[in-house]
Amino acid sequence: MRNILITGGAGFIGSHVVKLFVKKYPDYKIVNLDKLTYAGNLENLRDIESYPNYTFIKGDICDIEKNKEIFTKYKIDSVVHLAAESHVDRSISNPFEFAQTNIIGTLVLLNQAKESWGKDFNNKLFYHISTDEVYGSLGETGLFKEDTPYDPKSPYSAAKASSDHFVRAFNNTYRLPIVISNCSNNYGPYQFPEKLIPLFINNIKNHKPLPVYGKGENIRDWLYVEDHASAIDIVFHEGKIGETYNIGGFNEWKNIDVIKVLCKVMDKKLNRESGQSEKLITFVKDRAGHDMRYAIDSTKISKELGWKPSLQFEEGIEKTVDWYLANKKWLNNVISGDYLEYYNKQYNLR
Ligand code: NAD
Ligand code: DAU
């Protein structure tokens, strides 16, 4: 029996985590606190919204009073904190919003947990979900390990790094029971089409140019979102208090190679002539301060907690493409209105 506050549960990863916990643990009470920014979407949660162990609350993690009310009313004993501004390009144009939600929001939650739990930290847990971007950018070799020094290079990763430091400081100073995981790039169903994979699926579908930053040589380590959710489940239940776990798939790809795989799969699924979609590839101005390479060493979580990813990349990509092609309504809803404004501004289309 647990009363768990999941923040950001209407977003991409959060919605997979909420669905996993609500279905797998009927005895747990799950409270999902989400501000429903452009990235939050209740459609992501339709299949569990009427489960008796699930409650949704629209609200801002920075709202001190709201947090206090939630902790008291629902007797919250654990937090799985995912709410964040998550897109690097948006952090370059609006860094303040990232500092507000990612740093101040995390601090408000930490403080509320400390206040509400008093000195009785027995069976309490504050689980903070973070990113591999806090470690900075790798050269041609090496992997991010849990003790790699922090070296964030974008406003997004600087804000996430700061939030990680606050979480560890609350453990060190007040003994708040915490655990942190830092994950590599996720992909899969319900990802907002501002991120590389869903953006390019949507553009290929609509015969629109595929804007590749720089030469497309940057490297990311891709993990299917349900594998991240299963890692979060394991860390939540088995992770050692005060520890950090890196999560990744040992699955490094150059952007241009990911894009070629996507083009091939899309040509096949849309019955287009082979090579059609690759013609849409357009090299554009690079992202400012673009990190060259991320790669996670996930030996610790695999050895100590027994987690490993379940899907090969090509299989995950095929599942993802199938999902976006089958869920036209979901996609059309999220790409109307504000999305067009963002897209035109980001890619200099006016
Ligand atoms: P997302 O942008 O899809 O979702 C973020 C969610 O947080 C949205 O539902 C949004 O409405 C909510 N939110 C934003 N500001 C809020 C606020 N002030 N109060 C309450 N809710 C708020 O993000 P995501 O990709 O699902 O990432 C979730 C978490 O995982 C983030 O903390 C991110 O840093 C981390 N992460 C993401 C990835 C990735 O590849 N996407 C990889 C590693 C770690
Ligand atoms: O590594 C984990 C991080 O992965 C998460 O913490 C972030 O929340 C998540 O957004 C992601 O960050 P990236 O910047 O790596 O993801 P994005 O999908 O924005 O970009 C992936 C790569 O593709 C990156 O090298 C930039 C490039 N790219 C992206 C877009 C949107 C392009 O070439 N063109 C594009 O239009």
Coordinates of C-alpha atoms and ligand atoms in Angstrom, one line a residue:
M1 CA 0.0 0.0 0.0
R2 CA 1.5 3.3 -1.1
N3 CA 0.2 6.8 -1.8
I4 CA 2.3 8.0 -4.6
L5 CA 2.4 11.5 -6.1
I6 CA 3.6 11.3 -9.7
T7 CA 4.3 14.8 -11.2
G8 CA 4.2 15.4 -15.0
G9 CA 2.1 12.3 -15.5
A10 CA 0.3 13.7 -18.5
G11 CA 3.6 14.1 -20.5
F12 CA 5.4 11.5 -22.6
I13 CA 7.3 9.4 -20.1
G14 CA 5.1 10.3 -17.2
S15 CA 2.0 8.9 -18.9
H16 CA 3.7 5.6 -19.5
V17 CA 4.8 5.5 -15.8
V18 CA 1.3 6.4 -14.5
K19 CA -0.3 3.7 -16.7
L20 CA 2.3 1.1 -15.6
F21 CA 1.8 1.9 -11.8
V22 CA -2.0 2.2 -11.9
K23 CA -2.4 -1.1 -13.7
K24 CA 0.3 -3.1 -12.0
Y25 CA -0.3 -2.0 -8.4
P26 CA -4.1 -1.8 -7.8
D27 CA -3.3 -1.4 -4.0
Y28 CA -1.3 1.8 -4.6
K29 CA -3.1 5.1 -4.8
I30 CA -1.7 7.2 -7.7
V31 CA -2.1 11.0 -7.7
N32 CA -1.0 12.6 -10.9
L33 CA -0.2 16.3 -10.6
D34 CA 0.3 18.0 -14.0
K35 CA 0.0 21.6 -15.1
L36 CA -1.0 20.5 -18.6
T37 CA 1.4 22.7 -20.5
Y38 CA 1.6 22.3 -24.3
A39 CA 3.4 19.0 -23.5
G40 CA 0.8 17.6 -21.2
N41 CA -2.2 15.8 -22.7
L42 CA -4.9 13.9 -20.9
E43 CA -5.6 11.8 -24.0
N44 CA -2.4 10.0 -23.1
L45 CA -4.2 8.6 -20.0
R46 CA -7.6 7.7 -21.4
D47 CA -7.4 4.0 -20.7
I48 CA -6.8 4.4 -16.9
E49 CA -8.7 7.6 -16.1
S50 CA -11.6 5.8 -14.5
Y51 CA -9.5 3.3 -12.4
P52 CA -10.4 3.6 -8.7
N53 CA -6.8 4.0 -7.6
Y54 CA -6.1 7.0 -9.9
T55 CA -6.6 10.7 -9.3
F56 CA -5.7 13.5 -11.7
I57 CA -5.0 17.1 -10.3
K58 CA -4.3 20.0 -12.6
G59 CA -1.7 22.2 -11.0
D60 CA 1.7 23.7 -11.0
I61 CA 4.5 22.0 -9.0
C62 CA 5.7 25.5 -8.1
D63 CA 2.4 26.2 -6.2
I64 CA 3.3 25.8 -2.6
E65 CA -0.2 25.8 -1.2
K66 CA -1.4 23.3 -3.8
N67 CA 1.4 20.9 -2.9
K68 CA 0.7 21.2 0.8
E69 CA -3.0 20.4 0.2
I70 CA -2.2 17.4 -1.9
F71 CA 0.3 15.9 0.5
T72 CA -2.2 16.3 3.4
K73 CA -5.3 15.2 1.6
Y74 CA -3.8 12.1 -0.1
K75 CA -1.3 11.3 2.7
I76 CA 1.4 11.2 0.1
D77 CA 4.3 8.9 1.2
S78 CA 6.3 8.8 -2.1
V79 CA 7.0 11.1 -5.0
V80 CA 8.0 10.1 -8.5
H81 CA 9.0 13.5 -10.0
L82 CA 8.9 13.8 -13.7
A83 CA 7.3 17.2 -14.3
A84 CA 9.7 19.5 -16.2
E85 CA 10.2 21.6 -19.3
S86 CA 12.0 19.1 -21.4
H87 CA 12.8 20.4 -24.9
V88 CA 16.4 21.7 -25.4
D89 CA 15.4 24.0 -28.3
R90 CA 12.7 25.7 -26.2
S91 CA 15.2 26.2 -23.4
I92 CA 17.5 28.1 -25.8
S93 CA 14.7 30.6 -26.6
N94 CA 13.1 30.7 -23.0
P95 CA 15.6 29.7 -20.3
F96 CA 13.6 31.4 -17.5
E97 CA 10.7 29.0 -17.8
F98 CA 13.1 26.1 -17.4
A99 CA 14.7 27.5 -14.3
Q100 CA 11.2 28.1 -12.8
T101 CA 9.8 24.6 -13.3
N102 CA 12.9 22.5 -13.3
I103 CA 14.7 24.1 -10.4
I104 CA 12.1 26.0 -8.3
G105 CA 9.4 23.4 -8.9
T106 CA 11.7 20.6 -7.7
L107 CA 12.7 22.7 -4.6
V108 CA 9.1 23.3 -3.7
L109 CA 8.3 19.6 -3.9
L110 CA 11.4 18.6 -1.9
N111 CA 10.5 21.1 0.8
Q112 CA 6.9 20.0 0.9
A113 CA 8.0 16.3 1.3
K114 CA 10.4 17.4 4.1
E115 CA 7.7 19.4 5.8
S116 CA 4.9 16.8 5.4
W117 CA 7.0 13.8 6.4
G118 CA 8.4 15.6 9.5
K119 CA 11.2 13.5 11.0
D120 CA 9.5 10.2 10.2
F121 CA 11.2 9.2 6.9
N122 CA 10.3 5.6 7.4
N123 CA 8.8 4.1 4.2
K124 CA 9.1 7.5 2.4
L125 CA 10.8 8.1 -0.9
F126 CA 11.4 11.1 -3.1
Y127 CA 12.4 9.7 -6.6
H128 CA 13.7 12.3 -9.0
I129 CA 13.8 11.5 -12.7
S130 CA 16.7 13.2 -14.5
T131 CA 18.6 13.1 -17.7
D132 CA 22.0 12.1 -19.0
E133 CA 22.4 15.6 -20.4
V134 CA 23.6 16.8 -17.0
Y135 CA 27.0 15.1 -17.7
G136 CA 27.6 17.3 -20.8
S137 CA 28.9 16.0 -24.1
L138 CA 31.2 13.1 -24.8
G139 CA 34.0 12.9 -27.3
E140 CA 34.4 9.9 -29.6
T141 CA 35.0 7.5 -26.7
G142 CA 33.8 6.9 -23.1
L143 CA 30.4 6.5 -21.4
F144 CA 28.5 8.5 -18.8
K145 CA 28.8 6.7 -15.4
E146 CA 27.1 7.6 -12.2
D147 CA 30.2 9.4 -10.9
T148 CA 30.9 11.3 -14.2
P149 CA 31.3 15.0 -13.1
Y150 CA 28.4 17.3 -14.0
D151 CA 29.0 19.6 -17.0
P152 CA 25.6 20.7 -18.4
K153 CA 25.8 22.8 -21.5
S154 CA 22.3 23.9 -22.4
P155 CA 19.8 25.9 -20.3
Y156 CA 17.7 22.7 -20.1
S157 CA 20.5 20.5 -18.8
A158 CA 21.8 23.3 -16.5
A159 CA 18.3 23.5 -14.9
K160 CA 18.1 19.7 -14.6
A161 CA 21.6 19.5 -13.1
S162 CA 20.6 22.2 -10.6
S163 CA 17.5 20.2 -9.6
D164 CA 19.6 17.0 -9.1
H165 CA 22.0 19.0 -6.8
F166 CA 19.0 20.2 -4.7
V167 CA 17.7 16.6 -4.4
R168 CA 21.1 15.4 -3.2
A169 CA 21.4 18.4 -0.9
F170 CA 18.1 17.5 0.8
N171 CA 19.4 14.0 1.3
N172 CA 22.7 15.2 2.8
T173 CA 21.3 18.0 4.9
Y174 CA 17.9 16.7 6.1
R175 CA 18.3 13.0 5.4
L176 CA 15.3 13.1 3.1
P177 CA 15.2 9.6 1.5
I178 CA 15.9 10.2 -2.2
V179 CA 16.9 8.3 -5.3
I180 CA 17.8 9.7 -8.7
S181 CA 18.0 8.1 -12.2
N182 CA 19.5 9.7 -15.2
C183 CA 18.3 8.4 -18.5
S184 CA 19.3 8.7 -22.2
N185 CA 17.0 9.7 -25.1
N186 CA 13.6 8.1 -25.0
Y187 CA 11.3 7.4 -28.0
G188 CA 8.0 5.8 -28.5
P189 CA 4.2 6.4 -28.5
Y190 CA 2.8 9.7 -27.1
Q191 CA 6.0 11.7 -27.5
F192 CA 5.3 15.3 -28.5
P193 CA 6.3 16.0 -32.1
E194 CA 8.9 18.6 -31.3
K195 CA 11.4 15.9 -30.5
L196 CA 13.5 14.3 -33.4
I197 CA 11.7 11.0 -33.9
P198 CA 8.0 12.0 -33.8
L199 CA 8.7 15.3 -35.6
F200 CA 10.3 13.5 -38.5
I201 CA 7.6 10.8 -38.6
N202 CA 5.0 13.6 -38.9
N203 CA 7.0 15.4 -41.5
I204 CA 7.6 12.3 -43.6
K205 CA 3.9 11.5 -43.5
N206 CA 3.1 15.0 -44.8
H207 CA 6.0 15.2 -47.4
K208 CA 7.6 18.1 -45.4
P209 CA 11.4 18.7 -45.2
L210 CA 13.3 16.9 -42.5
P211 CA 15.4 19.6 -40.8
V212 CA 18.7 17.9 -39.7
Y213 CA 20.8 20.2 -37.5
G214 CA 24.4 20.6 -38.6
K215 CA 25.8 17.6 -40.4
G216 CA 23.6 15.0 -38.6
E217 CA 26.7 13.6 -37.0
N218 CA 25.6 14.0 -33.3
I219 CA 25.1 10.8 -31.4
R220 CA 22.3 9.9 -29.0
D221 CA 21.7 6.7 -27.1
W222 CA 18.1 5.7 -27.7
L223 CA 15.8 3.8 -25.3
Y224 CA 12.2 2.7 -25.9
V225 CA 10.0 4.6 -23.4
E226 CA 8.4 1.5 -21.9
D227 CA 11.8 0.2 -21.0
H228 CA 12.5 3.5 -19.2
A229 CA 9.1 3.1 -17.3
S230 CA 10.1 -0.5 -16.3
A231 CA 13.5 0.8 -15.0
I232 CA 11.6 3.5 -13.0
D233 CA 9.4 0.8 -11.5
I234 CA 12.5 -1.2 -10.5
V235 CA 14.4 1.8 -9.1
F236 CA 11.3 2.9 -7.2
H237 CA 11.0 -0.5 -5.5
E238 CA 14.6 -1.7 -5.3
G239 CA 16.8 1.3 -5.6
K240 CA 19.1 2.1 -2.6
I241 CA 18.3 5.3 -0.8
G242 CA 20.7 8.1 -1.7
E243 CA 21.9 6.3 -4.9
T244 CA 21.9 7.3 -8.5
Y245 CA 21.2 4.9 -11.4
N246 CA 22.1 5.6 -15.0
I247 CA 19.5 4.2 -17.5
G248 CA 20.3 3.6 -21.2
G249 CA 20.2 1.0 -23.9
F250 CA 23.8 0.7 -25.0
N251 CA 22.3 1.9 -28.3
E252 CA 24.2 4.7 -29.8
W253 CA 23.2 6.1 -33.2
K254 CA 24.3 9.1 -35.3
N255 CA 21.2 11.3 -36.0
I256 CA 21.6 10.8 -39.7
D257 CA 21.5 7.0 -39.4
V258 CA 18.4 7.2 -37.1
I259 CA 16.7 9.4 -39.8
K260 CA 17.6 6.9 -42.6
V261 CA 16.1 4.0 -40.6
L262 CA 13.0 6.1 -40.1
C263 CA 12.8 7.0 -43.8
K264 CA 13.1 3.3 -44.7
V265 CA 10.4 2.2 -42.3
M266 CA 8.1 5.0 -43.3
D267 CA 8.5 4.2 -47.0
K268 CA 7.6 0.6 -46.3
K269 CA 4.6 1.4 -44.1
L270 CA 3.2 4.1 -46.5
N271 CA 3.8 2.0 -49.6
R272 CA 6.1 4.6 -51.0
E273 CA 8.9 3.9 -53.5
S274 CA 12.1 3.0 -51.6
G275 CA 14.3 6.2 -51.1
Q276 CA 11.3 8.6 -51.4
S277 CA 11.5 9.9 -47.8
E278 CA 15.3 10.3 -47.8
K279 CA 14.8 13.0 -50.4
L280 CA 13.1 15.1 -47.7
I281 CA 16.4 15.3 -45.7
T282 CA 17.4 19.0 -45.4
F283 CA 20.5 20.1 -43.5
V284 CA 19.8 23.3 -41.5
K285 CA 21.7 25.6 -39.2
D286 CA 23.0 23.7 -36.1
R287 CA 21.4 24.0 -32.7
A288 CA 23.3 26.5 -30.6
G289 CA 25.8 24.7 -28.3
H290 CA 24.7 21.3 -29.7
D291 CA 26.1 18.5 -27.5
M292 CA 28.0 16.0 -29.8
R293 CA 27.6 12.7 -28.1
Y294 CA 25.6 11.1 -25.2
A295 CA 26.2 7.5 -24.2
I296 CA 25.1 5.8 -21.0
D297 CA 26.9 3.1 -19.0
S298 CA 23.9 1.3 -17.4
T299 CA 26.0 -1.5 -15.9
K300 CA 25.0 -0.5 -12.3
I301 CA 21.2 -0.8 -12.7
S302 CA 21.6 -4.0 -14.7
K303 CA 24.0 -5.6 -12.2
E304 CA 22.5 -4.4 -8.9
L305 CA 18.8 -4.2 -9.8
G306 CA 18.6 -6.7 -12.7
W307 CA 17.1 -4.3 -15.2
K308 CA 17.7 -4.5 -18.9
P309 CA 15.9 -3.1 -22.0
S310 CA 13.5 -5.4 -23.8
L311 CA 13.5 -4.0 -27.3
Q312 CA 16.0 -3.7 -30.1
F313 CA 16.0 -0.3 -31.7
E314 CA 14.7 -1.3 -35.2
E315 CA 11.8 -3.1 -33.5
G316 CA 11.1 -0.1 -31.3
I317 CA 11.1 2.2 -34.2
E318 CA 8.7 0.0 -36.2
K319 CA 6.3 -0.1 -33.2
T320 CA 6.6 3.7 -32.8
V321 CA 5.9 4.4 -36.5
D322 CA 2.9 2.0 -36.4
W323 CA 1.6 3.9 -33.3
Y324 CA 1.8 7.3 -34.9
L325 CA 0.3 6.1 -38.2
A326 CA -2.6 4.5 -36.3
N327 CA -3.2 7.4 -34.0
K328 CA -4.0 10.2 -36.5
K329 CA -6.5 11.9 -34.2
W330 CA -4.0 12.2 -31.3
L331 CA -1.3 13.6 -33.7
N332 CA -3.7 16.0 -35.4
N333 CA -4.9 17.4 -32.1
V334 CA -1.4 18.1 -30.8
I335 CA -0.2 19.7 -34.0
S336 CA -2.9 22.3 -34.3
G337 CA -2.8 25.8 -32.8
D338 CA 0.3 26.7 -30.8
Y339 CA 2.3 23.9 -32.3
L340 CA 2.3 25.6 -35.8
E341 CA 3.4 28.8 -34.2
Y342 CA 6.3 27.1 -32.4
Y343 CA 7.3 25.1 -35.6
N344 CA 7.4 28.1 -37.9
K345 CA 9.4 30.2 -35.4
Q346 CA 11.9 27.3 -34.6
Y347 CA 12.5 26.5 -38.3
N348 CA 12.4 30.1 -39.6
L349 CA 9.4 29.5 -41.8
R350 CA 8.2 33.1 -41.7
Ligands
NAD1 P1 7.3 16.1 -21.5 O1 7.7 17.5 -21.9 O2 6.7 15.2 -22.5 O3 6.3 16.2 -20.2 C1 6.5 17.0 -19.2 C2 5.2 17.0 -18.4 O4 5.4 17.9 -17.2 C3 4.0 17.6 -19.1 O5 2.8 16.8 -18.9 C4 3.8 19.0 -18.6 O6 2.4 19.4 -18.6 C5 4.2 18.8 -17.1 N1 4.7 20.0 -16.5 C6 5.5 21.0 -17.1 N2 5.7 22.0 -16.2 C7 5.0 21.7 -15.1 C8 4.7 22.4 -13.9 N3 5.3 23.6 -13.6 N4 3.9 21.8 -13.0 C9 3.3 20.6 -13.2 N5 3.5 19.9 -14.4 C10 4.3 20.5 -15.3 O7 8.6 15.5 -20.8 P2 9.2 14.0 -20.9 O8 10.0 13.8 -22.2 O9 8.1 13.0 -20.6 O10 10.2 14.0 -19.7 C11 9.7 13.7 -18.4 C12 10.9 13.8 -17.4 O11 11.9 12.9 -17.8 C13 11.6 15.2 -17.4 O12 12.0 15.4 -16.1 C14 12.8 15.0 -18.3 O13 13.8 15.9 -17.9 C15 13.2 13.6 -18.0 N6 13.9 12.9 -19.1 C16 13.4 12.9 -20.4 C17 14.0 12.1 -21.4 C18 13.5 12.1 -22.8 O14 14.1 11.6 -23.7 N7 12.3 12.6 -23.1 C19 15.2 11.4 -21.1 C20 15.7 11.5 -19.8 C21 15.0 12.2 -18.8
DAU2 O1 19.3 12.6 -23.5 C1 18.1 12.8 -22.8 C2 17.4 14.0 -23.4 O2 17.0 13.6 -24.7 C3 16.2 14.4 -22.6 O3 16.7 14.9 -21.3 C4 15.5 15.6 -23.2 O4 14.3 15.9 -22.5 C5 15.1 15.1 -24.6 O5 14.4 16.2 -25.3 C6 16.3 14.6 -25.4 O6 17.1 15.7 -25.8 P1 17.8 15.9 -27.2 O7 18.1 17.3 -27.5 O8 18.9 14.9 -27.5 O9 16.5 15.4 -28.1 P2 15.9 16.0 -29.5 O10 14.8 15.0 -29.9 O11 15.5 17.4 -29.4 O12 17.1 15.9 -30.5 C7 17.7 14.6 -30.8 C8 18.9 14.9 -31.7 O13 18.3 15.3 -33.0 C9 19.8 16.1 -31.3 O14 21.1 15.8 -31.6 C10 19.2 17.3 -32.1 C11 18.8 16.6 -33.4 N1 17.6 17.3 -34.0 C12 16.5 17.6 -33.3 C13 15.4 18.2 -33.9 C14 14.2 18.5 -33.0 C15 17.7 17.6 -35.4 O15 18.7 17.4 -36.1 N2 16.6 18.3 -35.9 C16 15.5 18.6 -35.2 O16 14.5 19.2 -35.8

